[in-house]
Tab-separated table of C-alpha atoms and ligand atoms in Angstrom:
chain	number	residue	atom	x	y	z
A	1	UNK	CA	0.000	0.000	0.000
A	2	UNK	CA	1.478	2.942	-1.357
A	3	UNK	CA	0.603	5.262	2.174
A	4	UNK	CA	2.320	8.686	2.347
A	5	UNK	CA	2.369	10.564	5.388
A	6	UNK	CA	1.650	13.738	5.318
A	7	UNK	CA	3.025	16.442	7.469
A	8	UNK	CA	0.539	18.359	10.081
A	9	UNK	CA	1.271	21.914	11.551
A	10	UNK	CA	-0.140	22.197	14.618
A	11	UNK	CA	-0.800	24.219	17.107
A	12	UNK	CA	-3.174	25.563	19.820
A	13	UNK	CA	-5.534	26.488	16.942
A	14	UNK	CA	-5.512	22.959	15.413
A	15	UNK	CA	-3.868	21.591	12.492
A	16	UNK	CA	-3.554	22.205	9.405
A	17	UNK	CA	-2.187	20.210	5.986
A	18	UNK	CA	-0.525	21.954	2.894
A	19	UNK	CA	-0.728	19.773	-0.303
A	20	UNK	CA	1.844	21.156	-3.019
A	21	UNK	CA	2.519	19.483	-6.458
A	22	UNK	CA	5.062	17.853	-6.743
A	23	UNK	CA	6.178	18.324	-3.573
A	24	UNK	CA	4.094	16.947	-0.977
A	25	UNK	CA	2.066	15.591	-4.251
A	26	UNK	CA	3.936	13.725	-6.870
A	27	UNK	CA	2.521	14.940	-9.559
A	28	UNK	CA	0.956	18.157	-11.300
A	29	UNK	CA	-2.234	18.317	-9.403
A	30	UNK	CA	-5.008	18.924	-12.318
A	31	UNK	CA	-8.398	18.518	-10.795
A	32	UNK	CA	-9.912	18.037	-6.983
A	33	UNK	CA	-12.779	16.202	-6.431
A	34	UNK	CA	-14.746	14.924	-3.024
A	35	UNK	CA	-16.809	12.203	-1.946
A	36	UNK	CA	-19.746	12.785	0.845
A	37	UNK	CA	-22.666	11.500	2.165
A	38	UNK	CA	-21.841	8.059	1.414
A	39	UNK	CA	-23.805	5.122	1.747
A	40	UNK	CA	-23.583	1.337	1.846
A	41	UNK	CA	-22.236	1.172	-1.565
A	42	UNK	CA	-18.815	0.169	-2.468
A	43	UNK	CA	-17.160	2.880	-5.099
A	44	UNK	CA	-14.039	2.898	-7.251
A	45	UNK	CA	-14.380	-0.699	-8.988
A	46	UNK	CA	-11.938	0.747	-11.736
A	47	UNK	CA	-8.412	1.781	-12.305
A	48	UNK	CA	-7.220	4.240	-14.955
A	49	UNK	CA	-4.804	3.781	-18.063
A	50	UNK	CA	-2.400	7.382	-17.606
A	51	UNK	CA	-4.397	9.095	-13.929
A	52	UNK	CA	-2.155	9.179	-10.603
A	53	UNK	CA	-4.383	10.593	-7.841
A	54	UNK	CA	-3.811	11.045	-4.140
A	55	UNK	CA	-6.821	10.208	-1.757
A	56	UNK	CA	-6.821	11.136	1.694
A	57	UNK	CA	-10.173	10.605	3.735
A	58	UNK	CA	-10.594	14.235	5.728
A	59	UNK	CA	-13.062	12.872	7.868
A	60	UNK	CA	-14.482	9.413	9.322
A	61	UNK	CA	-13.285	6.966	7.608
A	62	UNK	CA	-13.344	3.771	5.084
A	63	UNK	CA	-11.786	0.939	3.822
A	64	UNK	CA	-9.755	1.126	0.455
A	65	UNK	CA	-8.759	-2.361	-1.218
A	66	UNK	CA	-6.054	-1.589	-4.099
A	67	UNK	CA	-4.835	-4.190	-6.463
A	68	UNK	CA	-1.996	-4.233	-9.176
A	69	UNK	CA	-3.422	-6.699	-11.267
A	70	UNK	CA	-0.652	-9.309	-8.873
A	71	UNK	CA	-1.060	-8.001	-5.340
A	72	UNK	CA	-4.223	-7.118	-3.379
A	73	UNK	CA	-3.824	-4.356	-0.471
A	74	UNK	CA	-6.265	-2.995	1.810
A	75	UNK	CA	-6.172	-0.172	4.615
A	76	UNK	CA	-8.570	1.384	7.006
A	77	UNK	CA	-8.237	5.112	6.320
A	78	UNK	CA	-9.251	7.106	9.200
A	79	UNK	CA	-6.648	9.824	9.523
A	80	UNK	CA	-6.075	13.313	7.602
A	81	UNK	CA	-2.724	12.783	8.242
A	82	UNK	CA	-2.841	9.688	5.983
A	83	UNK	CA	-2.527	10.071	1.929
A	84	UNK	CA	-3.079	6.750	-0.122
A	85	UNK	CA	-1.232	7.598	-3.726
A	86	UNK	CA	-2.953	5.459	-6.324
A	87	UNK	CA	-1.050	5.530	-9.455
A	88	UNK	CA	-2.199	4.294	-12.937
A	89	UNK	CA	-3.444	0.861	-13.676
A	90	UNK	CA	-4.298	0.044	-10.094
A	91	UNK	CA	-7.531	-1.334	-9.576
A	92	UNK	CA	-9.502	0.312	-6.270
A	93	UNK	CA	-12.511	-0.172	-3.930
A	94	UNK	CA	-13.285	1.843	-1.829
A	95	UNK	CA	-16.129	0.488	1.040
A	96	UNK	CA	-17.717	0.349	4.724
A	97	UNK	CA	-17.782	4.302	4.788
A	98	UNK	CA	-18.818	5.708	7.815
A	99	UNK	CA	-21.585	8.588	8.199
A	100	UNK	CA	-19.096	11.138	8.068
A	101	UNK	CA	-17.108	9.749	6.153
A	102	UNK	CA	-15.740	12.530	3.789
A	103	UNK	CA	-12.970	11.842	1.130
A	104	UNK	CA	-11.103	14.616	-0.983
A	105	UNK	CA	-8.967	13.290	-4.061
A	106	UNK	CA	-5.894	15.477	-5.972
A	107	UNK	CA	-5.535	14.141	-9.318
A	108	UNK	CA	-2.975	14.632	-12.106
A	109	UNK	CA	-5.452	14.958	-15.485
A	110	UNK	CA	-8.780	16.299	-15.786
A	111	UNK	CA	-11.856	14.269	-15.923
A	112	UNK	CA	-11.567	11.950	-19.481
A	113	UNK	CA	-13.693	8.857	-19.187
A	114	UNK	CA	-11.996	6.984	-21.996
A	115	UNK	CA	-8.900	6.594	-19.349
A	116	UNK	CA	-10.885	4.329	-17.562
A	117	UNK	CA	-10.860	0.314	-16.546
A	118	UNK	CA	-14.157	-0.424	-15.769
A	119	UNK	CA	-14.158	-3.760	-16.135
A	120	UNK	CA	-11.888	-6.138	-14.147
A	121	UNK	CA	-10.871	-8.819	-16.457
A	122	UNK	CA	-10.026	-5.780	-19.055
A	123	UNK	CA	-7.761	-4.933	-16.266
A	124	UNK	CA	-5.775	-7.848	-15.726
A	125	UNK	CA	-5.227	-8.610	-19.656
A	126	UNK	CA	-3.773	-4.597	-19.973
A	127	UNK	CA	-1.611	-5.421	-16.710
A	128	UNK	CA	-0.496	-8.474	-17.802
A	129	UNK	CA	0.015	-8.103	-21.593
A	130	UNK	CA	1.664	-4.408	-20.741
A	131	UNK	CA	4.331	-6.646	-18.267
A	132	UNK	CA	4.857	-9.212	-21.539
A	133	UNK	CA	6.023	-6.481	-23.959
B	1	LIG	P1	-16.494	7.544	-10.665
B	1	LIG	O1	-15.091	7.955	-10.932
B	1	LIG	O2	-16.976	6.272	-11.283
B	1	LIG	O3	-16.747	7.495	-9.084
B	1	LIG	P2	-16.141	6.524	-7.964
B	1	LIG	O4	-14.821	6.011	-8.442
B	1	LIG	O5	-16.060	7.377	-6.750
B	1	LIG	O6	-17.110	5.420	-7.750
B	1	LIG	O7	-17.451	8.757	-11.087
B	1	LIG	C1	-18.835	8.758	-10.816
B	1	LIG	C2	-19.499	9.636	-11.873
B	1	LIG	O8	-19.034	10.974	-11.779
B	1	LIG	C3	-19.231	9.154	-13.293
B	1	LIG	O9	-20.411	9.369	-14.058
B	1	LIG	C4	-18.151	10.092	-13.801
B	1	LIG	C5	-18.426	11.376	-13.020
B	1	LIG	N1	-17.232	12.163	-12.721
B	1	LIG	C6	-17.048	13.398	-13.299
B	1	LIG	O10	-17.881	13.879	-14.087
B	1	LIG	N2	-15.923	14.117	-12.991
B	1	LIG	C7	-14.980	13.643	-12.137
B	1	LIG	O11	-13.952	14.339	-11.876
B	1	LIG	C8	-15.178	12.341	-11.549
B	1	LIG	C9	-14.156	11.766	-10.596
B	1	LIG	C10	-16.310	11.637	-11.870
């Protein structure tokens, strides 16, 4: 699991995170995007051909399964301190959210559907026949 700490500034005020491209963030950060009010549903079920994105879950927390087409990880994210970098062609799932459960994601392209794996045996043959060539 590819889990990056990320650095907290504290003080008697609180905390408080700074995300910087390719600094804290390796990559050019190209679009944000959040997930909230989640329900019972599992999300992700893809992976993407070129995207690298960052997810960190700002509040509550849920389970993320990722899986390079060989190995299958899985982490309880329940920290903002805690980053999970997904790069390209890793498949994710991301379940058991809790009520507040509140997940912010830095990505390195803009939205373009036709970068992604939606189905998970179309996965596995790109992974595997990339690795052969
Ligand atoms: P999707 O990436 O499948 O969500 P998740 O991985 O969280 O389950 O996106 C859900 C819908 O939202 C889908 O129709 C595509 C659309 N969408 C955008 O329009 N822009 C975006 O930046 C994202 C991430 C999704």
């Amino acid at each position: 699991m590819n889990t990056i700490q990320l650095n907290s500034i504290t003080d008697s005020r609180g905390s408080l995170i700074s995300l910087e491209a390719n600094l804290t963030v390796p990559f050019d950060i190209k679009r944000v995007y959040y997930l909230f009010d989640l329900t019972n549903s599992p999300r992700g079920l893809h992976a993407h051909l070129e995207l690298n994105q960052l997810m960190i879950c700002i509040n509550g927390s849920c389970k993320i399964k990722l899986d390079d087409g060989y190995i299958k990880t899985e982490v309880i994210l329940n920290n903002p301190s805690n980053g999970v970098l997904i790069n390209k062609l890793v498949w994710r799932e991301m379940s058991d959210f809790s009520k507040d459960c509140k997940i912010i994601v830095l990505a390195s392209d803009l939205y373009k559907e036709s970068d992604y794996i939606r189905n998970y045996n179309d996965f596995i043959n790109i992974v595997h026949s990339k690795n052969r060539s």
